[in-house]
């Protein structure tokens, strides 16, 4: 399993040579808390927060992979879900949407980007690649 | 078998099949299975009636029998009989033609009636009745949700058809861009309306949407997650160079998104399948497995919504890339395509049955 590379100390541009199978998946056990989640979110250029066994997160992952991005995936247990979503909700109040964070949730560049809806829409309009590049998740 | 006289040779030697359509052509064709008495029956075969041999009337049979017994009948009687034979054959062919014509007309009427029936059904005359069999046993709310959708969808198709005709007329009449824009906007909005309707009925019964029973059979053939493939929208030309690039990118993005969703669906299938199959088979109770599987199936609703969302986004992006006129043409082509698929379905439903093998 690949270790998530800290966002701040991003190495020099190198092609993402990791195989598609080796994705960085972290799961917070019973001790999971909102704070830990926030740490992970800020540490990764792209990370997907999803419920365990969620098929939609699979869709997001596959889409990002075809673009050349290997997103970190963080699976949330059911028990922790409400708590984590609350934490994220309070943090994200500053941004445009005051809606409840929906899972799966995609974070790009340490900030909440949106759900699968947003990713699809941005991808179709052709803006997703530049968003990912700005966040340092893609170099090409 | 008596040998025929040298003046004439029968074209078929006593081999003819009994013709079963007795009475339809208004004449009785009796067949005599005994070859010995009919060797000298002359059968005139038309090119169109290759596999049929026609016998003469009963009167002719007797006449030829008589002939057989007295080999020395004068030639002109033979000629007369030949002429009568030809005449009978000609009349028979004309009658057959009339009959076939009648059949064709009835067939067209049948097609029209079926279409009317389909429309009437969608307008709720059969509400609560036989809704595709598979809905028997569903709760009242599910059925009413489906019935409401079927009604609305019937109307949607009618409006769609009207819009297509309007677009076609407008494009041929060279109306102003502003007016054309209005038509384009309402066309796109109409599709969005459909996605809204589908979203509502998906909550009632997602399998109904995914199965595509609400569509015609040919449309169903191309179905992808409860509707058309977003990439179907991108059959376009002519385009400027800049547009070609943009459309190319859109095609690629669309395809990537489709693939991602398809793979997600496969994953869902695997998950549900392994959940249902899980647990010891010796146990009688399978409730836990089925209950868990049900929870997982909830995700299907999201897939339908995401697929429709993709269709919506692709439509919108297309209208951004294209000029008003191109967008109008694109919408016309799309609407016409589905219209033809529906016509194909009707035609297919009324095709003649396969002939049963002997």
XYZ file of C-alpha atoms in Angstrom:
498
model
C 0.000 0.000 0.000
C 1.412 3.352 -0.971
C 2.057 5.961 1.646
C 0.311 9.227 1.077
C 2.846 11.909 0.141
C 2.507 15.089 2.204
C 1.064 17.841 0.065
C 3.333 20.566 1.250
C 6.556 18.841 0.485
C 5.601 17.906 -3.057
C 8.648 16.581 -4.891
C 9.911 17.826 -8.251
C 7.667 17.031 -11.188
C 7.768 13.353 -11.899
C 5.357 11.288 -13.894
C 2.999 9.398 -11.669
C 4.602 6.010 -12.099
C 2.587 4.144 -9.549
C 0.515 1.331 -10.922
C -3.174 1.902 -10.944
C -3.714 -0.947 -8.559
C -1.645 0.521 -5.775
C -3.947 3.168 -4.480
C -3.502 4.752 -1.146
C -6.440 3.822 0.957
C -6.631 4.735 4.562
C -9.310 3.765 6.959
C -9.860 5.344 10.294
C -10.964 2.817 12.803
C -13.092 3.428 15.834
C -10.780 6.181 16.952
C -11.455 8.205 13.847
C -12.184 11.839 14.410
C -12.897 14.862 12.291
C -9.477 16.334 13.053
C -7.658 13.332 11.674
C -9.765 13.485 8.577
C -8.917 17.140 8.085
C -5.242 16.347 8.370
C -5.472 13.741 5.710
C -7.464 16.056 3.492
C -4.863 18.768 3.663
C -2.031 16.338 3.153
C -3.207 15.144 -0.229
C -3.539 16.933 -3.512
C -6.555 14.833 -4.350
C -8.486 12.706 -1.935
C -11.832 11.018 -2.068
C -13.841 10.527 1.074
C -16.301 7.695 0.765
C -18.306 5.147 2.637
C -16.922 1.667 2.763
C -17.821 -0.373 -0.297
C -19.400 2.597 -2.014
C -19.623 1.998 -5.726
C -19.836 5.682 -6.540
C -16.397 6.254 -5.096
C -15.237 3.588 -7.501
C -16.640 5.710 -10.320
C -14.804 8.813 -9.095
C -11.578 6.894 -8.719
C -11.771 5.427 -12.203
C -12.512 8.784 -13.737
C -9.566 10.431 -12.011
C -7.348 7.522 -12.969
C -8.116 7.944 -16.652
C -6.896 11.508 -16.289
C -3.646 10.303 -14.831
C -4.393 11.113 -11.230
C -4.044 8.503 -8.554
C -6.332 9.803 -5.841
C -6.008 8.903 -2.217
C -9.147 7.281 -0.913
C -10.285 7.517 2.640
C -13.012 5.154 3.703
C -15.332 6.154 6.467
C -17.020 3.718 8.752
C -20.716 4.104 9.223
C -20.381 4.937 12.898
C -18.043 7.816 12.291
C -19.855 9.133 9.283
C -22.148 11.627 11.021
C -19.390 13.044 13.166
C -16.978 13.476 10.316
C -19.545 15.050 8.061
C -20.406 17.535 10.805
C -16.800 18.551 11.195
C -16.410 18.986 7.500
C -19.652 20.929 7.351
C -18.419 23.502 9.845
C -15.111 23.883 8.071
C -16.646 24.248 4.659
C -19.179 26.878 5.654
C -16.882 29.513 4.321
C -17.156 28.236 0.776
C -20.038 28.873 -1.622
C -22.197 25.953 -0.762
C -23.637 25.661 2.692
C -25.130 22.312 1.818
C -24.312 19.242 3.790
C -21.266 17.451 2.549
C -22.383 14.452 0.511
C -20.446 11.269 0.127
C -18.457 10.482 -1.864
C -16.720 13.850 -1.434
C -13.721 14.938 -3.453
C -11.107 17.263 -2.000
C -8.678 18.946 -4.324
C -5.781 21.006 -3.063
C -6.965 20.600 0.507
C -10.361 22.117 -0.183
C -13.734 20.542 -0.706
C -14.363 20.356 -4.419
C -17.688 18.570 -4.492
C -19.390 15.283 -5.142
C -19.514 13.101 -8.225
C -21.942 15.589 -9.776
C -19.415 18.380 -9.624
C -16.583 16.206 -10.865
C -18.614 15.033 -13.860
C -19.804 18.511 -14.743
C -16.303 19.976 -14.495
C -14.897 17.116 -16.529
C -17.431 17.566 -19.320
C -16.865 21.297 -19.467
C -13.180 20.574 -19.854
C -12.054 22.388 -16.726
C -11.201 19.452 -14.517
C -7.702 18.954 -15.850
C -6.685 22.543 -15.180
C -8.170 22.378 -11.688
C -6.119 19.285 -10.996
C -2.992 20.866 -12.430
C -3.411 23.948 -10.260
C -3.633 21.762 -7.215
C -0.489 19.997 -8.190
C -2.127 16.676 -8.766
C -1.206 16.587 -12.438
C 1.864 17.619 -14.346
C 1.773 17.292 -18.091
C -49.334 -44.379 -66.077
C -50.510 -43.762 -69.612
C -47.985 -42.189 -71.896
C -49.038 -38.826 -73.278
C -49.626 -38.310 -77.006
C -46.859 -36.603 -78.971
C -48.831 -33.406 -79.688
C -48.310 -31.991 -76.273
C -46.270 -32.565 -73.221
C -47.621 -31.693 -69.843
C -45.413 -29.287 -68.009
C -45.982 -31.109 -64.794
C -46.523 -34.840 -64.819
C -49.411 -35.365 -62.537
C -47.646 -33.787 -59.635
C -49.617 -31.128 -57.897
C -50.277 -30.150 -54.309
C -53.703 -29.726 -52.853
C -54.409 -26.052 -52.444
C -55.731 -25.316 -49.012
C -57.053 -21.829 -49.435
C -60.332 -23.243 -50.523
C -63.059 -20.719 -50.937
C -60.889 -17.646 -50.554
C -60.245 -17.251 -54.171
C -63.851 -18.100 -54.799
C -63.333 -21.370 -56.508
C -62.835 -24.894 -55.456
C -59.637 -26.438 -56.540
C -60.014 -30.085 -56.066
C -57.040 -32.266 -56.170
C -57.057 -35.801 -57.281
C -54.265 -37.754 -55.747
C -54.342 -40.533 -58.230
C -51.648 -39.972 -60.807
C -53.103 -42.383 -63.269
C -56.151 -40.336 -64.058
C -54.408 -37.033 -64.390
C -51.338 -37.540 -66.448
C -52.720 -35.489 -69.230
C -53.848 -32.568 -67.111
C -52.029 -29.578 -68.403
C -50.756 -27.317 -65.731
C -49.709 -23.820 -66.681
C -47.272 -22.447 -64.195
C -46.753 -18.726 -63.845
C -43.336 -17.399 -62.856
C -44.728 -15.845 -59.719
C -46.366 -18.967 -58.519
C -43.288 -21.109 -58.650
C -44.117 -23.670 -56.057
C -47.715 -24.098 -56.863
C -49.180 -26.057 -59.601
C -52.692 -25.208 -60.478
C -55.158 -27.754 -61.508
C -58.060 -27.115 -63.718
C -61.550 -27.127 -62.437
C -63.476 -30.241 -61.777
C -65.135 -29.838 -65.114
C -61.805 -29.824 -66.801
C -60.798 -32.942 -64.958
C -63.793 -34.785 -66.192
C -63.177 -33.444 -69.645
C -59.619 -34.643 -69.617
C -60.693 -37.970 -68.252
C -63.004 -38.241 -71.150
C -60.172 -37.315 -73.416
C -58.018 -39.994 -71.950
C -60.555 -42.642 -72.652
C -60.995 -41.596 -76.268
C -57.590 -40.758 -77.621
C -58.923 -39.651 -80.978
C -60.740 -36.392 -79.920
C -60.361 -33.616 -82.483
C -57.522 -31.052 -82.029
C -59.716 -27.966 -81.711
C -61.255 -29.333 -78.531
C -57.783 -29.692 -77.136
C -57.034 -26.098 -78.076
C -60.247 -24.928 -76.434
C -59.364 -26.703 -73.273
C -55.902 -25.169 -73.293
C -57.445 -21.730 -73.643
C -59.898 -22.340 -70.825
C -57.066 -23.531 -68.685
C -55.099 -20.378 -69.356
C -58.122 -18.272 -68.591
C -58.749 -20.045 -65.292
C -55.128 -19.621 -64.306
C -55.221 -15.923 -65.161
C -58.353 -15.352 -63.082
C -56.815 -17.192 -60.214
C -53.759 -14.994 -60.323
C -55.886 -11.851 -60.302
C -57.860 -13.081 -57.341
C -54.698 -13.849 -55.482
C -53.409 -10.364 -56.171
C -56.587 -8.853 -54.774
C -56.340 -11.027 -51.713
C -52.759 -10.030 -51.020
C -53.692 -6.379 -51.430
C -56.430 -6.825 -48.873
C -53.962 -8.441 -46.491
C -51.527 -5.535 -46.804
C -54.248 -3.014 -46.056
C -55.360 -4.942 -43.008
C -51.779 -5.075 -41.831
C -51.393 -1.318 -42.029
C -54.656 -0.865 -40.178
C -53.416 -3.204 -37.519
C -50.236 -1.183 -37.075
C -52.244 2.002 -36.699
C -54.607 0.434 -34.224
C -51.730 -0.828 -32.144
C -50.182 2.619 -32.052
C -53.480 4.120 -30.967
C -53.776 1.494 -28.317
C -50.304 2.292 -27.101
C -51.157 5.972 -26.863
C -54.447 5.274 -25.109
C -52.632 3.095 -22.655
C -50.208 5.835 -21.881
C -53.063 8.219 -21.322
C -54.129 6.144 -18.400
C -57.037 4.162 -19.746
C -55.318 1.091 -18.473
C -54.083 2.652 -15.283
C -53.843 0.211 -12.510
C -54.607 -2.598 -14.898
C -52.096 -4.691 -16.735
C -48.924 -2.632 -16.349
C -46.384 -4.930 -17.914
C -47.106 -7.828 -15.644
C -43.978 -7.366 -13.583
C -45.671 -4.719 -11.461
C -48.329 -7.015 -10.138
C -47.752 -7.332 -6.444
C -46.065 -3.971 -6.020
C -47.358 -1.536 -3.501
C -49.973 0.997 -4.504
C -47.559 3.929 -4.375
C -45.089 2.262 -6.699
C -47.787 1.474 -9.212
C -49.197 4.958 -9.121
C -45.718 6.420 -9.525
C -45.180 4.260 -12.560
C -48.624 4.969 -13.956
C -48.085 8.709 -13.550
C -44.736 8.461 -15.303
C -46.153 6.459 -18.195
C -48.820 9.056 -18.688
C -46.351 11.922 -18.580
C -43.920 10.148 -20.845
C -46.608 9.555 -23.451
C -47.220 13.299 -23.470
C -43.493 13.974 -23.520
C -43.083 11.933 -26.697
C -45.930 13.791 -28.377
C -44.446 17.171 -27.473
C -41.045 15.948 -28.614
C -42.455 15.046 -31.995
C -44.090 18.442 -32.308
C -40.837 20.203 -31.418
C -38.928 18.234 -34.006
C -41.370 19.232 -36.707
C -41.131 22.858 -35.614
C -37.348 22.729 -35.726
C -37.372 21.235 -39.174
C -39.736 23.874 -40.508
C -37.766 26.639 -38.817
C -34.448 25.474 -40.253
C -35.874 25.244 -43.746
C -37.559 28.618 -43.445
C -34.310 30.331 -42.402
C -35.758 32.171 -39.446
C -33.638 34.548 -37.404
C -31.048 33.271 -34.984
C -32.863 34.757 -32.040
C -36.040 32.862 -32.786
C -34.052 29.717 -33.490
C -32.321 30.115 -30.140
C -35.697 30.025 -28.424
C -36.514 26.740 -30.121
C -33.129 25.299 -29.183
C -33.534 26.322 -25.553
C -36.974 24.761 -25.307
C -35.681 21.617 -26.996
C -32.879 21.217 -24.482
C -35.207 22.121 -21.648
C -37.545 19.390 -22.811
C -34.835 16.785 -22.293
C -34.157 18.195 -18.837
C -37.836 17.733 -18.116
C -37.488 14.056 -18.997
C -34.551 13.675 -16.613
C -36.622 15.198 -13.832
C -39.460 12.782 -14.516
C -37.074 9.861 -14.511
C -35.537 10.945 -11.255
C -38.946 10.918 -9.586
C -39.988 7.501 -10.847
C -36.525 6.091 -10.059
C -37.226 6.721 -6.412
C -40.436 4.708 -6.720
C -38.936 1.810 -8.659
C -35.411 2.060 -10.001
C -35.588 -1.299 -11.771
C -38.454 0.046 -13.827
C -36.270 2.857 -15.149
C -33.228 0.708 -15.727
C -35.118 -2.053 -17.480
C -36.298 0.447 -20.063
C -39.752 -1.094 -20.400
C -41.097 2.410 -20.738
C -39.274 2.750 -24.032
C -39.832 1.005 -27.345
C -37.933 -2.180 -28.064
C -35.397 -0.704 -30.487
C -34.582 2.111 -28.043
C -34.172 -0.475 -25.327
C -31.589 -2.249 -27.438
C -29.300 0.780 -27.122
C -30.132 1.479 -23.504
C -27.336 2.428 -21.096
C -28.182 2.894 -17.430
C -31.802 3.694 -18.095
C -31.436 5.896 -21.178
C -29.442 6.748 -24.261
C -25.645 6.883 -24.213
C -24.466 10.492 -23.798
C -21.993 9.924 -26.608
C -24.971 9.427 -28.954
C -25.416 13.183 -28.744
C -22.151 13.794 -30.493
C -22.880 12.798 -34.070
C -22.292 16.199 -35.548
C -21.192 17.989 -38.643
C -20.264 20.340 -40.212
C -17.892 21.948 -37.779
C -15.250 24.680 -37.889
C -11.690 23.762 -37.017
C -11.961 25.193 -33.558
C -15.163 23.303 -32.996
C -13.693 20.047 -34.207
C -11.127 20.260 -31.447
C -13.708 21.124 -28.825
C -16.103 18.414 -29.923
C -13.239 15.943 -29.950
C -12.423 16.831 -26.369
C -16.063 16.587 -25.400
C -16.311 13.185 -27.030
C -13.322 12.002 -25.092
C -14.536 13.382 -21.769
C -17.957 11.943 -22.380
C -16.509 8.534 -23.159
C -14.314 8.616 -20.056
C -17.249 9.530 -17.857
C -19.390 6.809 -19.427
C -16.681 4.233 -18.868
C -16.263 5.268 -15.250
C -19.989 4.911 -14.641
C -20.096 1.567 -16.472
C -17.310 0.231 -14.326
C -19.068 1.474 -11.230
C -22.159 -0.432 -12.329
C -20.115 -3.577 -12.802
C -18.695 -3.166 -9.341
C -22.216 -2.787 -7.992
C -23.278 -5.960 -9.773
C -20.339 -7.834 -8.300
C -21.103 -6.521 -4.842
C -24.793 -7.373 -4.947
C -24.067 -10.738 -6.485
C -21.544 -11.759 -3.867
C -23.796 -10.480 -1.102
C -26.746 -12.517 -2.315
C -24.594 -15.583 -2.837
C -22.837 -15.186 0.494
C -23.411 -17.122 3.637
C -23.733 -20.873 4.032
C -25.976 -22.464 1.462
C -27.105 -25.144 3.879
C -28.907 -22.601 5.973
C -32.535 -22.252 5.093
C -32.681 -18.599 6.005
C -31.242 -16.210 3.446
C -32.890 -13.131 4.850
C -29.697 -11.444 6.061
C -28.049 -11.769 2.661
C -31.061 -10.498 0.800
C -31.570 -7.649 3.256
C -27.969 -6.512 2.871
C -28.230 -6.794 -0.894
C -31.275 -4.546 -0.799
C -29.299 -1.834 0.926
C -26.614 -2.027 -1.693
C -29.169 -1.797 -4.462
C -30.077 1.668 -3.211
C -26.958 2.797 -5.036
C -28.710 2.031 -8.301
C -30.812 5.163 -7.877
C -27.628 7.254 -7.725
C -26.378 5.603 -10.888
C -29.533 6.475 -12.777
C -29.294 10.044 -11.506
C -25.622 10.322 -12.387
C -26.226 8.924 -15.862
C -28.982 11.461 -16.473
C -26.769 14.176 -15.038
C -24.087 13.210 -17.542
C -26.626 13.382 -20.368
C -27.658 16.806 -19.165
C -24.127 18.147 -18.893
C -23.205 16.826 -22.311
C -26.256 18.504 -23.844
C -25.331 21.785 -22.196
C -21.707 21.657 -23.219
C -22.781 20.914 -26.756
C -25.023 23.945 -26.856
C -22.058 26.022 -25.623
C -19.726 24.794 -28.327
C -22.127 25.020 -31.245
C -23.706 27.954 -32.991
C -27.459 28.298 -32.692
C -27.992 26.864 -36.114
C -25.712 23.919 -35.506
C -27.385 23.234 -32.174
C -30.779 23.310 -33.857
C -29.597 20.848 -36.477
C -28.092 18.666 -33.772
C -31.327 18.599 -31.800
C -33.285 17.853 -34.939
C -30.965 14.974 -35.805
C -31.208 13.586 -32.285
C -34.978 13.813 -32.115
C -35.354 12.354 -35.579
C -33.042 9.484 -34.643
C -35.184 8.473 -31.677
C -38.326 8.924 -33.733
C -36.959 6.476 -36.292
C -35.989 4.015 -33.587
C -39.581 4.093 -32.385
C -40.827 3.502 -35.935
C -38.407 0.607 -36.213
C -39.873 -0.879 -33.055
C -43.400 -0.649 -34.441
C -42.376 -2.248 -37.691
C -40.520 -4.980 -35.872
C -43.507 -5.749 -33.699
C -45.663 -6.354 -36.738
C -43.275 -8.346 -38.872
C -44.753 -11.557 -40.320
C -44.185 -14.584 -38.141
C -41.465 -17.043 -39.042
C -42.869 -19.784 -41.298
C -43.120 -22.974 -39.335
C -40.840 -25.647 -40.674
C -42.485 -28.799 -42.129
